[in-house]
């Protein structure tokens, strides 16, 4: 059964332990400039604080709730779509969706075309612009851990229960239970967006105020292009046959010495 992570936004205290765990488990480089940024700084960045060596980011938002000021922290990373547009767009098969849930990336297969970046409806992939042989970088959802029924490094260190790992179907039921009990906004982000995601979010404040893409179609994005993509090989073969025929016709009556 596919796994997932439920993010209970009001429970997050912004300790950034998940970010540190991600760095350590994935052996990511520590950038001093990024290290010095605050959660507010990252929330204001166009890329939500995600960089090639920053696979997860904690962003702070100061909001209004019932005429009172509240502070919310949001963990941001690849959402690991159920039917990923990035996988559909990657012709080199560098990005794959595992049955357990993670969407993984193999840099050895990547050709650097960045089609996956353009396809992602949530803008979660980052390109290594500064490298001579660049590739794509993103959260991998700790696939070796998940395959062995261990939770991702990030959720394993969460001290407040803001991150809950488990079967996606069970997490959806738990999310709806918490929404009812705690009076949260009646929406589980990730239940239907782009066909559904492995990461699910619930909140007591409007999601769009925390830069969530709430206008994403509920349909899997590959469903819009699958028919065309399946027809592409046939179109290629047809054009090859047409061009070969034109070549034969054009040269049929020519003198070989011309």
PDB file of C-alpha atoms in Angstrom:
ATOM      1  CA  UNK A   1       0.000   0.000   0.000  1.00  0.00           C
ATOM      2  CA  UNK A   2       1.239   3.499  -0.853  1.00  0.00           C
ATOM      3  CA  UNK A   3       2.653   5.487   2.034  1.00  0.00           C
ATOM      4  CA  UNK A   4       2.370   9.168   2.784  1.00  0.00           C
ATOM      5  CA  UNK A   5       2.940  11.898   5.347  1.00  0.00           C
ATOM      6  CA  UNK A   6       0.235  13.995   6.991  1.00  0.00           C
ATOM      7  CA  UNK A   7       1.317  17.539   7.882  1.00  0.00           C
ATOM      8  CA  UNK A   8      -0.735  19.125  10.670  1.00  0.00           C
ATOM      9  CA  UNK A   9       0.297  22.754  10.137  1.00  0.00           C
ATOM     10  CA  UNK A  10      -0.855  24.218  13.500  1.00  0.00           C
ATOM     11  CA  UNK A  11       1.304  21.641  15.314  1.00  0.00           C
ATOM     12  CA  UNK A  12       4.549  22.789  13.672  1.00  0.00           C
ATOM     13  CA  UNK A  13       6.714  25.001  15.934  1.00  0.00           C
ATOM     14  CA  UNK A  14       9.341  25.775  13.292  1.00  0.00           C
ATOM     15  CA  UNK A  15      12.194  23.976  15.061  1.00  0.00           C
ATOM     16  CA  UNK A  16      13.648  22.900  11.679  1.00  0.00           C
ATOM     17  CA  UNK A  17      14.715  19.537  13.047  1.00  0.00           C
ATOM     18  CA  UNK A  18      13.213  17.959   9.915  1.00  0.00           C
ATOM     19  CA  UNK A  19      15.449  20.110   7.698  1.00  0.00           C
ATOM     20  CA  UNK A  20      18.557  19.047   9.621  1.00  0.00           C
ATOM     21  CA  UNK A  21      17.542  15.373   9.504  1.00  0.00           C
ATOM     22  CA  UNK A  22      17.034  15.655   5.736  1.00  0.00           C
ATOM     23  CA  UNK A  23      20.509  17.152   5.308  1.00  0.00           C
ATOM     24  CA  UNK A  24      22.185  14.482   7.410  1.00  0.00           C
ATOM     25  CA  UNK A  25      20.391  11.470   5.926  1.00  0.00           C
ATOM     26  CA  UNK A  26      20.863  12.586   2.313  1.00  0.00           C
ATOM     27  CA  UNK A  27      24.380  13.966   2.876  1.00  0.00           C
ATOM     28  CA  UNK A  28      23.490  17.347   1.412  1.00  0.00           C
ATOM     29  CA  UNK A  29      25.939  20.236   1.460  1.00  0.00           C
ATOM     30  CA  UNK A  30      25.557  22.972   4.048  1.00  0.00           C
ATOM     31  CA  UNK A  31      25.374  26.425   2.477  1.00  0.00           C
ATOM     32  CA  UNK A  32      26.242  29.137   5.003  1.00  0.00           C
ATOM     33  CA  UNK A  33      24.170  31.734   3.173  1.00  0.00           C
ATOM     34  CA  UNK A  34      21.100  29.492   3.281  1.00  0.00           C
ATOM     35  CA  UNK A  35      21.849  28.485   6.858  1.00  0.00           C
ATOM     36  CA  UNK A  36      21.654  32.120   7.969  1.00  0.00           C
ATOM     37  CA  UNK A  37      18.213  32.682   6.451  1.00  0.00           C
ATOM     38  CA  UNK A  38      15.184  32.782   8.712  1.00  0.00           C
ATOM     39  CA  UNK A  39      11.884  31.003   8.101  1.00  0.00           C
ATOM     40  CA  UNK A  40      10.418  34.395   7.172  1.00  0.00           C
ATOM     41  CA  UNK A  41      13.185  34.978   4.623  1.00  0.00           C
ATOM     42  CA  UNK A  42      12.445  31.657   2.937  1.00  0.00           C
ATOM     43  CA  UNK A  43       8.694  32.269   2.899  1.00  0.00           C
ATOM     44  CA  UNK A  44       9.306  35.467   0.926  1.00  0.00           C
ATOM     45  CA  UNK A  45      11.497  33.792  -1.702  1.00  0.00           C
ATOM     46  CA  UNK A  46       9.948  32.919  -5.091  1.00  0.00           C
ATOM     47  CA  UNK A  47      11.231  29.348  -4.755  1.00  0.00           C
ATOM     48  CA  UNK A  48       9.842  28.780  -1.231  1.00  0.00           C
ATOM     49  CA  UNK A  49      13.343  28.271   0.141  1.00  0.00           C
ATOM     50  CA  UNK A  50      14.039  25.158  -1.948  1.00  0.00           C
ATOM     51  CA  UNK A  51      17.460  24.858  -3.617  1.00  0.00           C
ATOM     52  CA  UNK A  52      19.522  21.999  -5.075  1.00  0.00           C
ATOM     53  CA  UNK A  53      20.987  21.323  -1.614  1.00  0.00           C
ATOM     54  CA  UNK A  54      17.842  22.341   0.299  1.00  0.00           C
ATOM     55  CA  UNK A  55      15.278  19.592  -0.279  1.00  0.00           C
ATOM     56  CA  UNK A  56      12.964  20.696   2.506  1.00  0.00           C
ATOM     57  CA  UNK A  57      12.236  24.151   3.842  1.00  0.00           C
ATOM     58  CA  UNK A  58      10.350  25.507   6.851  1.00  0.00           C
ATOM     59  CA  UNK A  59       8.606  28.771   5.981  1.00  0.00           C
ATOM     60  CA  UNK A  60       6.976  31.161   8.463  1.00  0.00           C
ATOM     61  CA  UNK A  61       3.750  33.063   7.850  1.00  0.00           C
ATOM     62  CA  UNK A  62       2.265  35.697  10.151  1.00  0.00           C
ATOM     63  CA  UNK A  63      -1.494  35.633   9.603  1.00  0.00           C
ATOM     64  CA  UNK A  64      -4.807  36.776  11.030  1.00  0.00           C
ATOM     65  CA  UNK A  65      -7.277  34.315  12.534  1.00  0.00           C
ATOM     66  CA  UNK A  66     -10.520  35.518  14.118  1.00  0.00           C
ATOM     67  CA  UNK A  67      -9.069  39.049  14.370  1.00  0.00           C
ATOM     68  CA  UNK A  68      -6.000  37.742  16.218  1.00  0.00           C
ATOM     69  CA  UNK A  69      -2.418  37.446  14.994  1.00  0.00           C
ATOM     70  CA  UNK A  70      -1.174  33.883  14.582  1.00  0.00           C
ATOM     71  CA  UNK A  71       2.072  32.412  13.327  1.00  0.00           C
ATOM     72  CA  UNK A  72       2.177  29.310  11.173  1.00  0.00           C
ATOM     73  CA  UNK A  73       5.131  27.287   9.930  1.00  0.00           C
ATOM     74  CA  UNK A  74       4.841  25.224   6.756  1.00  0.00           C
ATOM     75  CA  UNK A  75       7.175  22.396   5.761  1.00  0.00           C
ATOM     76  CA  UNK A  76       7.707  22.550   2.009  1.00  0.00           C
ATOM     77  CA  UNK A  77       9.169  19.849  -0.248  1.00  0.00           C
ATOM     78  CA  UNK A  78       8.179  17.756  -3.264  1.00  0.00           C
ATOM     79  CA  UNK A  79       4.608  16.533  -2.680  1.00  0.00           C
ATOM     80  CA  UNK A  80       5.217  13.182  -4.443  1.00  0.00           C
ATOM     81  CA  UNK A  81       2.145  13.114  -6.690  1.00  0.00           C
ATOM     82  CA  UNK A  82       0.192   9.900  -7.140  1.00  0.00           C
ATOM     83  CA  UNK A  83       0.439  10.321 -10.931  1.00  0.00           C
ATOM     84  CA  UNK A  84       3.375  12.713 -11.335  1.00  0.00           C
ATOM     85  CA  UNK A  85       3.553  15.095 -14.272  1.00  0.00           C
ATOM     86  CA  UNK A  86       7.345  15.120 -13.923  1.00  0.00           C
ATOM     87  CA  UNK A  87       7.501  11.354 -14.529  1.00  0.00           C
ATOM     88  CA  UNK A  88       5.297  11.711 -17.602  1.00  0.00           C
ATOM     89  CA  UNK A  89       7.501  14.521 -18.952  1.00  0.00           C
ATOM     90  CA  UNK A  90      10.823  12.720 -18.384  1.00  0.00           C
ATOM     91  CA  UNK A  91      11.649  10.861 -21.609  1.00  0.00           C
ATOM     92  CA  UNK A  92      14.961   9.573 -20.197  1.00  0.00           C
ATOM     93  CA  UNK A  93      13.177   7.821 -17.302  1.00  0.00           C
ATOM     94  CA  UNK A  94      15.333   9.634 -14.747  1.00  0.00           C
ATOM     95  CA  UNK A  95      12.252  10.238 -12.580  1.00  0.00           C
ATOM     96  CA  UNK A  96      10.095   7.335 -11.461  1.00  0.00           C
ATOM     97  CA  UNK A  97       7.160   6.797  -9.083  1.00  0.00           C
ATOM     98  CA  UNK A  98       7.637   3.884  -6.684  1.00  0.00           C
ATOM     99  CA  UNK A  99       4.671   1.751  -5.565  1.00  0.00           C
ATOM    100  CA  UNK A 100       5.418   2.730  -1.956  1.00  0.00           C
ATOM    101  CA  UNK A 101       4.834   6.411  -2.754  1.00  0.00           C
ATOM    102  CA  UNK A 102       8.166   8.219  -3.282  1.00  0.00           C
ATOM    103  CA  UNK A 103       8.920   9.932  -6.587  1.00  0.00           C
ATOM    104  CA  UNK A 104      12.636   9.308  -7.064  1.00  0.00           C
ATOM    105  CA  UNK A 105      15.291  10.768  -9.338  1.00  0.00           C
ATOM    106  CA  UNK A 106      18.333   9.085 -10.923  1.00  0.00           C
ATOM    107  CA  UNK A 107      20.897  11.690 -11.922  1.00  0.00           C
ATOM    108  CA  UNK A 108      22.802   9.181 -14.084  1.00  0.00           C
ATOM    109  CA  UNK A 109      19.831   9.056 -16.476  1.00  0.00           C
ATOM    110  CA  UNK A 110      19.116  12.795 -16.499  1.00  0.00           C
ATOM    111  CA  UNK A 111      19.893  14.743 -19.690  1.00  0.00           C
ATOM    112  CA  UNK A 112      19.239  18.142 -18.115  1.00  0.00           C
ATOM    113  CA  UNK A 113      16.306  19.095 -20.350  1.00  0.00           C
ATOM    114  CA  UNK A 114      14.273  20.486 -17.392  1.00  0.00           C
ATOM    115  CA  UNK A 115      10.969  19.277 -18.862  1.00  0.00           C
ATOM    116  CA  UNK A 116      10.136  17.928 -15.402  1.00  0.00           C
ATOM    117  CA  UNK A 117      10.502  21.404 -13.903  1.00  0.00           C
ATOM    118  CA  UNK A 118       8.093  22.849 -16.445  1.00  0.00           C
ATOM    119  CA  UNK A 119       5.626  19.999 -15.893  1.00  0.00           C
ATOM    120  CA  UNK A 120       5.481  20.220 -12.087  1.00  0.00           C
ATOM    121  CA  UNK A 121       2.291  22.076 -11.058  1.00  0.00           C
ATOM    122  CA  UNK A 122       3.769  22.883  -7.638  1.00  0.00           C
ATOM    123  CA  UNK A 123       7.228  24.137  -8.732  1.00  0.00           C
ATOM    124  CA  UNK A 124       9.159  21.793  -6.449  1.00  0.00           C
ATOM    125  CA  UNK A 125      12.151  20.762  -8.582  1.00  0.00           C
ATOM    126  CA  UNK A 126      15.446  22.647  -8.617  1.00  0.00           C
ATOM    127  CA  UNK A 127      18.216  22.781 -11.233  1.00  0.00           C
ATOM    128  CA  UNK A 128      21.943  22.787 -10.478  1.00  0.00           C
ATOM    129  CA  UNK A 129      22.730  25.958 -12.409  1.00  0.00           C
ATOM    130  CA  UNK A 130      26.202  26.348 -10.907  1.00  0.00           C
ATOM    131  CA  UNK A 131      27.510  22.900 -11.877  1.00  0.00           C
ATOM    132  CA  UNK A 132      29.372  22.009 -15.077  1.00  0.00           C
ATOM    133  CA  UNK A 133      27.218  18.900 -15.478  1.00  0.00           C
ATOM    134  CA  UNK A 134      23.941  19.981 -13.873  1.00  0.00           C
ATOM    135  CA  UNK A 135      20.958  17.885 -12.965  1.00  0.00           C
ATOM    136  CA  UNK A 136      17.697  18.108 -11.065  1.00  0.00           C
ATOM    137  CA  UNK A 137      17.478  17.933  -7.279  1.00  0.00           C
ATOM    138  CA  UNK A 138      14.417  17.305  -5.135  1.00  0.00           C
ATOM    139  CA  UNK A 139      13.128  15.525  -2.049  1.00  0.00           C
ATOM    140  CA  UNK A 140      13.241  11.748  -2.607  1.00  0.00           C
ATOM    141  CA  UNK A 141      11.066  10.903   0.427  1.00  0.00           C
ATOM    142  CA  UNK A 142      13.815   8.589   1.746  1.00  0.00           C
ATOM    143  CA  UNK A 143      12.844   5.673  -0.555  1.00  0.00           C
ATOM    144  CA  UNK A 144      15.092   3.065   1.085  1.00  0.00           C
ATOM    145  CA  UNK A 145      13.567   3.841   4.465  1.00  0.00           C
ATOM    146  CA  UNK A 146       9.984   3.846   3.165  1.00  0.00           C
ATOM    147  CA  UNK A 147      10.553   0.553   1.301  1.00  0.00           C
ATOM    148  CA  UNK A 148      11.469  -0.992   4.666  1.00  0.00           C
ATOM    149  CA  UNK A 149       8.402   0.514   6.368  1.00  0.00           C
ATOM    150  CA  UNK A 150      10.522   3.129   8.128  1.00  0.00           C
ATOM    151  CA  UNK A 151       9.361   6.720   8.115  1.00  0.00           C
ATOM    152  CA  UNK A 152      11.321   9.409   6.244  1.00  0.00           C
ATOM    153  CA  UNK A 153      14.163  11.036   8.163  1.00  0.00           C
ATOM    154  CA  UNK A 154      12.258  14.316   8.477  1.00  0.00           C
ATOM    155  CA  UNK A 155       9.128  12.913  10.100  1.00  0.00           C
ATOM    156  CA  UNK A 156      11.138  10.577  12.346  1.00  0.00           C
ATOM    157  CA  UNK A 157      12.522  13.534  14.327  1.00  0.00           C
ATOM    158  CA  UNK A 158       9.410  15.748  14.552  1.00  0.00           C
ATOM    159  CA  UNK A 159       8.922  16.475  18.291  1.00  0.00           C
ATOM    160  CA  UNK A 160       5.328  17.750  18.122  1.00  0.00           C
ATOM    161  CA  UNK A 161       3.531  15.234  15.916  1.00  0.00           C
ATOM    162  CA  UNK A 162       3.183  17.751  13.096  1.00  0.00           C
ATOM    163  CA  UNK A 163       4.399  15.037  10.700  1.00  0.00           C
ATOM    164  CA  UNK A 164       2.681  11.646  10.706  1.00  0.00           C
ATOM    165  CA  UNK A 165       3.886   8.826   8.451  1.00  0.00           C
ATOM    166  CA  UNK A 166       1.651   5.937   7.422  1.00  0.00           C
ATOM    167  CA  UNK A 167      -0.582   4.410   4.758  1.00  0.00           C
ATOM    168  CA  UNK A 168      -2.024   7.182   2.620  1.00  0.00           C
ATOM    169  CA  UNK A 169      -5.611   5.955   2.918  1.00  0.00           C
ATOM    170  CA  UNK A 170      -5.348   5.823   6.699  1.00  0.00           C
ATOM    171  CA  UNK A 171      -3.769   9.281   6.803  1.00  0.00           C
ATOM    172  CA  UNK A 172      -6.667  10.687   4.785  1.00  0.00           C
ATOM    173  CA  UNK A 173      -9.115   9.265   7.317  1.00  0.00           C
ATOM    174  CA  UNK A 174      -7.050  10.678  10.176  1.00  0.00           C
ATOM    175  CA  UNK A 175      -6.868  14.075   8.475  1.00  0.00           C
ATOM    176  CA  UNK A 176     -10.648  14.271   8.130  1.00  0.00           C
ATOM    177  CA  UNK A 177     -11.063  13.193  11.734  1.00  0.00           C
ATOM    178  CA  UNK A 178      -8.772  15.985  12.942  1.00  0.00           C
ATOM    179  CA  UNK A 179     -10.535  18.536  10.740  1.00  0.00           C
ATOM    180  CA  UNK A 180     -13.837  17.656  12.375  1.00  0.00           C
ATOM    181  CA  UNK A 181     -12.493  17.518  15.925  1.00  0.00           C
ATOM    182  CA  UNK A 182     -10.349  20.659  15.778  1.00  0.00           C
ATOM    183  CA  UNK A 183     -12.476  22.853  13.563  1.00  0.00           C
ATOM    184  CA  UNK A 184      -9.849  23.086  10.850  1.00  0.00           C
ATOM    185  CA  UNK A 185     -10.605  24.294   7.342  1.00  0.00           C
ATOM    186  CA  UNK A 186     -12.587  21.547   5.619  1.00  0.00           C
ATOM    187  CA  UNK A 187      -9.967  20.576   3.074  1.00  0.00           C
ATOM    188  CA  UNK A 188      -7.148  18.049   2.913  1.00  0.00           C
ATOM    189  CA  UNK A 189      -4.587  19.519   0.556  1.00  0.00           C
ATOM    190  CA  UNK A 190      -3.165  16.670  -1.498  1.00  0.00           C
ATOM    191  CA  UNK A 191      -6.262  14.488  -1.420  1.00  0.00           C
ATOM    192  CA  UNK A 192      -7.261  15.473  -4.960  1.00  0.00           C
ATOM    193  CA  UNK A 193      -4.825  18.117  -6.218  1.00  0.00           C
ATOM    194  CA  UNK A 194      -3.285  16.985  -9.532  1.00  0.00           C
ATOM    195  CA  UNK A 195      -4.780  13.547  -8.924  1.00  0.00           C
ATOM    196  CA  UNK A 196      -3.606  13.395  -5.307  1.00  0.00           C
ATOM    197  CA  UNK A 197      -0.239  13.523  -3.561  1.00  0.00           C
ATOM    198  CA  UNK A 198       1.606  11.424  -0.992  1.00  0.00           C
ATOM    199  CA  UNK A 199       2.049  14.462   1.253  1.00  0.00           C
ATOM    200  CA  UNK A 200      -1.198  15.695   2.800  1.00  0.00           C
ATOM    201  CA  UNK A 201      -1.767  18.999   4.624  1.00  0.00           C
ATOM    202  CA  UNK A 202      -4.448  20.223   7.028  1.00  0.00           C
ATOM    203  CA  UNK A 203      -4.699  23.715   8.483  1.00  0.00           C
ATOM    204  CA  UNK A 204      -6.771  26.071  10.597  1.00  0.00           C
ATOM    205  CA  UNK A 205      -5.877  29.045   8.379  1.00  0.00           C
ATOM    206  CA  UNK A 206      -6.464  29.508   4.627  1.00  0.00           C
ATOM    207  CA  UNK A 207      -3.968  27.503   2.592  1.00  0.00           C
ATOM    208  CA  UNK A 208      -3.676  30.151  -0.122  1.00  0.00           C
ATOM    209  CA  UNK A 209      -2.349  32.587   2.503  1.00  0.00           C
ATOM    210  CA  UNK A 210       0.594  30.210   2.932  1.00  0.00           C
ATOM    211  CA  UNK A 211       1.336  30.047  -0.793  1.00  0.00           C
ATOM    212  CA  UNK A 212      -0.343  26.717  -1.509  1.00  0.00           C
ATOM    213  CA  UNK A 213      -1.520  26.257  -5.097  1.00  0.00           C
ATOM    214  CA  UNK A 214      -5.218  25.825  -4.379  1.00  0.00           C
ATOM    215  CA  UNK A 215      -6.213  26.265  -8.026  1.00  0.00           C
ATOM    216  CA  UNK A 216      -4.569  23.056  -9.274  1.00  0.00           C
ATOM    217  CA  UNK A 217      -6.836  20.725 -11.243  1.00  0.00           C
ATOM    218  CA  UNK A 218      -8.032  17.564  -9.450  1.00  0.00           C
ATOM    219  CA  UNK A 219      -7.202  15.562 -12.568  1.00  0.00           C
ATOM    220  CA  UNK A 220      -3.791  13.886 -12.963  1.00  0.00           C
ATOM    221  CA  UNK A 221      -1.832  16.108 -15.337  1.00  0.00           C
ATOM    222  CA  UNK A 222      -0.528  13.188 -17.456  1.00  0.00           C
ATOM    223  CA  UNK A 223      -4.158  12.436 -18.389  1.00  0.00           C
ATOM    224  CA  UNK A 224      -4.230  15.600 -20.517  1.00  0.00           C
ATOM    225  CA  UNK A 225      -1.319  14.526 -22.705  1.00  0.00           C
ATOM    226  CA  UNK A 226      -1.279  10.735 -22.489  1.00  0.00           C
ATOM    227  CA  UNK A 227      -3.236  10.252 -25.717  1.00  0.00           C
ATOM    228  CA  UNK A 228      -0.964  12.590 -27.639  1.00  0.00           C
ATOM    229  CA  UNK A 229       2.183  11.030 -26.193  1.00  0.00           C
ATOM    230  CA  UNK A 230       1.012   7.533 -27.144  1.00  0.00           C
ATOM    231  CA  UNK A 231       0.413   8.757 -30.684  1.00  0.00           C
ATOM    232  CA  UNK A 232       3.883  10.309 -30.987  1.00  0.00           C
ATOM    233  CA  UNK A 233       5.719   7.111 -32.052  1.00  0.00           C
ATOM    234  CA  UNK A 234       3.081   6.430 -34.739  1.00  0.00           C
ATOM    235  CA  UNK A 235       3.374  10.003 -36.000  1.00  0.00           C
ATOM    236  CA  UNK A 236       7.154   9.607 -36.171  1.00  0.00           C
ATOM    237  CA  UNK A 237       6.859   6.350 -38.127  1.00  0.00           C
ATOM    238  CA  UNK A 238       4.257   7.877 -40.453  1.00  0.00           C
ATOM    239  CA  UNK A 239       6.421  10.898 -41.212  1.00  0.00           C
ATOM    240  CA  UNK A 240       9.409   8.657 -41.856  1.00  0.00           C
ATOM    241  CA  UNK A 241       7.349   6.617 -44.339  1.00  0.00           C
ATOM    242  CA  UNK A 242       6.022   9.768 -46.051  1.00  0.00           C
ATOM    243  CA  UNK A 243       9.476  11.318 -46.372  1.00  0.00           C
ATOM    244  CA  UNK A 244      10.937   8.053 -47.654  1.00  0.00           C
ATOM    245  CA  UNK A 245       8.145   7.846 -50.247  1.00  0.00           C
ATOM    246  CA  UNK A 246       8.745  11.435 -51.374  1.00  0.00           C
ATOM    247  CA  UNK A 247      12.452  10.708 -51.707  1.00  0.00           C
ATOM    248  CA  UNK A 248      11.774   7.660 -53.906  1.00  0.00           C
ATOM    249  CA  UNK A 249       9.267   9.547 -56.092  1.00  0.00           C
ATOM    250  CA  UNK A 250      11.582  12.524 -56.422  1.00  0.00           C
ATOM    251  CA  UNK A 251      14.515  10.391 -57.507  1.00  0.00           C
ATOM    252  CA  UNK A 252      12.627   7.776 -59.558  1.00  0.00           C
ATOM    253  CA  UNK A 253      13.147   9.315 -62.987  1.00  0.00           C
ATOM    254  CA  UNK A 254      16.499  10.962 -62.346  1.00  0.00           C
ATOM    255  CA  UNK A 255      19.547   9.973 -64.351  1.00  0.00           C
ATOM    256  CA  UNK A 256      21.989   8.374 -61.902  1.00  0.00           C
ATOM    257  CA  UNK A 257      24.773  10.464 -63.515  1.00  0.00           C
ATOM    258  CA  UNK A 258      22.963  13.766 -62.776  1.00  0.00           C
TER     259      UNK A 258
END
